[in-house]
Amino acid sequence: MIEPKFQLTKEVTESSNILFLKGDLDLSQAADMRSAIDPLVAEAGKKLVLNLRDLSYIDSTGIGVIVSILKARDALKAPFQVEAIPAKIQRLFDITGLSPFLTA
């Protein structure tokens, strides 16, 4: 069986929604990710966490999805955090100037 190119797993706790991203987040996967997480983005009463430990690749479209989450959560004054960022993806976040905005 072929493993999907991208997987999103949710863990819901009393105070947080944690999303574990695995594989490649690119143009072909961005719309699916956005539709899967939109309901969680709107839950302002819970912290939203993206765990990128198993994310192997992200392109500009994937970064755009994270930026849109960041903007939506900021508008709601809701906590948002990105954790366990692999070094090569952290470098992209540093280059694009996103890093300071990804912790709550």
PDB file of N, CA and C in Angstrom, residues 6 8 19 21 25 29-38 50 62 65-66 69:
ATOM      1  N   PHE A   6       0.831  13.336   2.038  1.00  0.00           N
ATOM      2  CA  PHE A   6       0.664  14.240   3.179  1.00  0.00           C
ATOM      3  C   PHE A   6      -0.399  13.672   4.105  1.00  0.00           C
ATOM      4  N   LEU A   8      -2.489  14.470   7.933  1.00  0.00           N
ATOM      5  CA  LEU A   8      -2.817  15.394   9.019  1.00  0.00           C
ATOM      6  C   LEU A   8      -3.561  14.598  10.084  1.00  0.00           C
ATOM      7  N   LEU A  19      -2.431  19.678  15.788  1.00  0.00           N
ATOM      8  CA  LEU A  19      -2.414  19.074  14.466  1.00  0.00           C
ATOM      9  C   LEU A  19      -1.000  18.603  14.156  1.00  0.00           C
ATOM     10  N   LEU A  21       1.448  17.305  11.355  1.00  0.00           N
ATOM     11  CA  LEU A  21       1.607  17.285   9.907  1.00  0.00           C
ATOM     12  C   LEU A  21       2.740  16.341   9.542  1.00  0.00           C
ATOM     13  N   LEU A  25       3.842  19.190   2.412  1.00  0.00           N
ATOM     14  CA  LEU A  25       2.744  20.154   2.326  1.00  0.00           C
ATOM     15  C   LEU A  25       3.059  21.089   1.165  1.00  0.00           C
ATOM     16  N   GLN A  29      -1.632  19.668  -1.837  1.00  0.00           N
ATOM     17  CA  GLN A  29      -2.227  19.280  -0.554  1.00  0.00           C
ATOM     18  C   GLN A  29      -2.837  20.448   0.219  1.00  0.00           C
ATOM     19  N   ALA A  30      -2.516  21.660  -0.160  1.00  0.00           N
ATOM     20  CA  ALA A  30      -2.900  22.848   0.611  1.00  0.00           C
ATOM     21  C   ALA A  30      -4.412  22.992   0.778  1.00  0.00           C
ATOM     22  N   ALA A  31      -5.175  22.778  -0.271  1.00  0.00           N
ATOM     23  CA  ALA A  31      -6.634  22.942  -0.177  1.00  0.00           C
ATOM     24  C   ALA A  31      -7.241  21.916   0.778  1.00  0.00           C
ATOM     25  N   ASP A  32      -6.760  20.679   0.722  1.00  0.00           N
ATOM     26  CA  ASP A  32      -7.248  19.648   1.634  1.00  0.00           C
ATOM     27  C   ASP A  32      -6.922  20.001   3.085  1.00  0.00           C
ATOM     28  N   MET A  33      -5.705  20.484   3.309  1.00  0.00           N
ATOM     29  CA  MET A  33      -5.327  20.866   4.665  1.00  0.00           C
ATOM     30  C   MET A  33      -6.201  22.003   5.162  1.00  0.00           C
ATOM     31  N   ARG A  34      -6.385  23.000   4.318  1.00  0.00           N
ATOM     32  CA  ARG A  34      -7.175  24.169   4.714  1.00  0.00           C
ATOM     33  C   ARG A  34      -8.606  23.763   5.093  1.00  0.00           C
ATOM     34  N   SER A  35      -9.231  22.916   4.296  1.00  0.00           N
ATOM     35  CA  SER A  35     -10.602  22.516   4.611  1.00  0.00           C
ATOM     36  C   SER A  35     -10.664  21.658   5.869  1.00  0.00           C
ATOM     37  N   ALA A  36      -9.622  20.888   6.132  1.00  0.00           N
ATOM     38  CA  ALA A  36      -9.605  20.045   7.333  1.00  0.00           C
ATOM     39  C   ALA A  36      -9.420  20.867   8.606  1.00  0.00           C
ATOM     40  N   ILE A  37      -8.671  21.960   8.513  1.00  0.00           N
ATOM     41  CA  ILE A  37      -8.372  22.708   9.739  1.00  0.00           C
ATOM     42  C   ILE A  37      -9.220  23.950   9.953  1.00  0.00           C
ATOM     43  N   ASP A  38      -9.946  24.412   8.935  1.00  0.00           N
ATOM     44  CA  ASP A  38     -10.749  25.627   9.088  1.00  0.00           C
ATOM     45  C   ASP A  38     -11.661  25.604  10.323  1.00  0.00           C
ATOM     46  N   LEU A  50       0.368  23.575  15.688  1.00  0.00           N
ATOM     47  CA  LEU A  50       0.808  22.767  14.558  1.00  0.00           C
ATOM     48  C   LEU A  50       2.124  22.116  14.957  1.00  0.00           C
ATOM     49  N   GLY A  62       2.151  26.020   1.023  1.00  0.00           N
ATOM     50  CA  GLY A  62       2.034  25.533   2.398  1.00  0.00           C
ATOM     51  C   GLY A  62       2.333  26.628   3.403  1.00  0.00           C
ATOM     52  N   VAL A  65      -0.632  28.811   3.684  1.00  0.00           N
ATOM     53  CA  VAL A  65      -1.676  28.257   4.550  1.00  0.00           C
ATOM     54  C   VAL A  65      -1.372  28.608   6.007  1.00  0.00           C
ATOM     55  N   ILE A  66      -0.119  28.453   6.405  1.00  0.00           N
ATOM     56  CA  ILE A  66       0.254  28.786   7.788  1.00  0.00           C
ATOM     57  C   ILE A  66       0.072  30.273   8.060  1.00  0.00           C
ATOM     58  N   ILE A  69      -3.583  30.957   8.602  1.00  0.00           N
ATOM     59  CA  ILE A  69      -3.977  30.522   9.956  1.00  0.00           C
ATOM     60  C   ILE A  69      -3.530  31.568  10.969  1.00  0.00           C
TER      61      ILE A  69
END
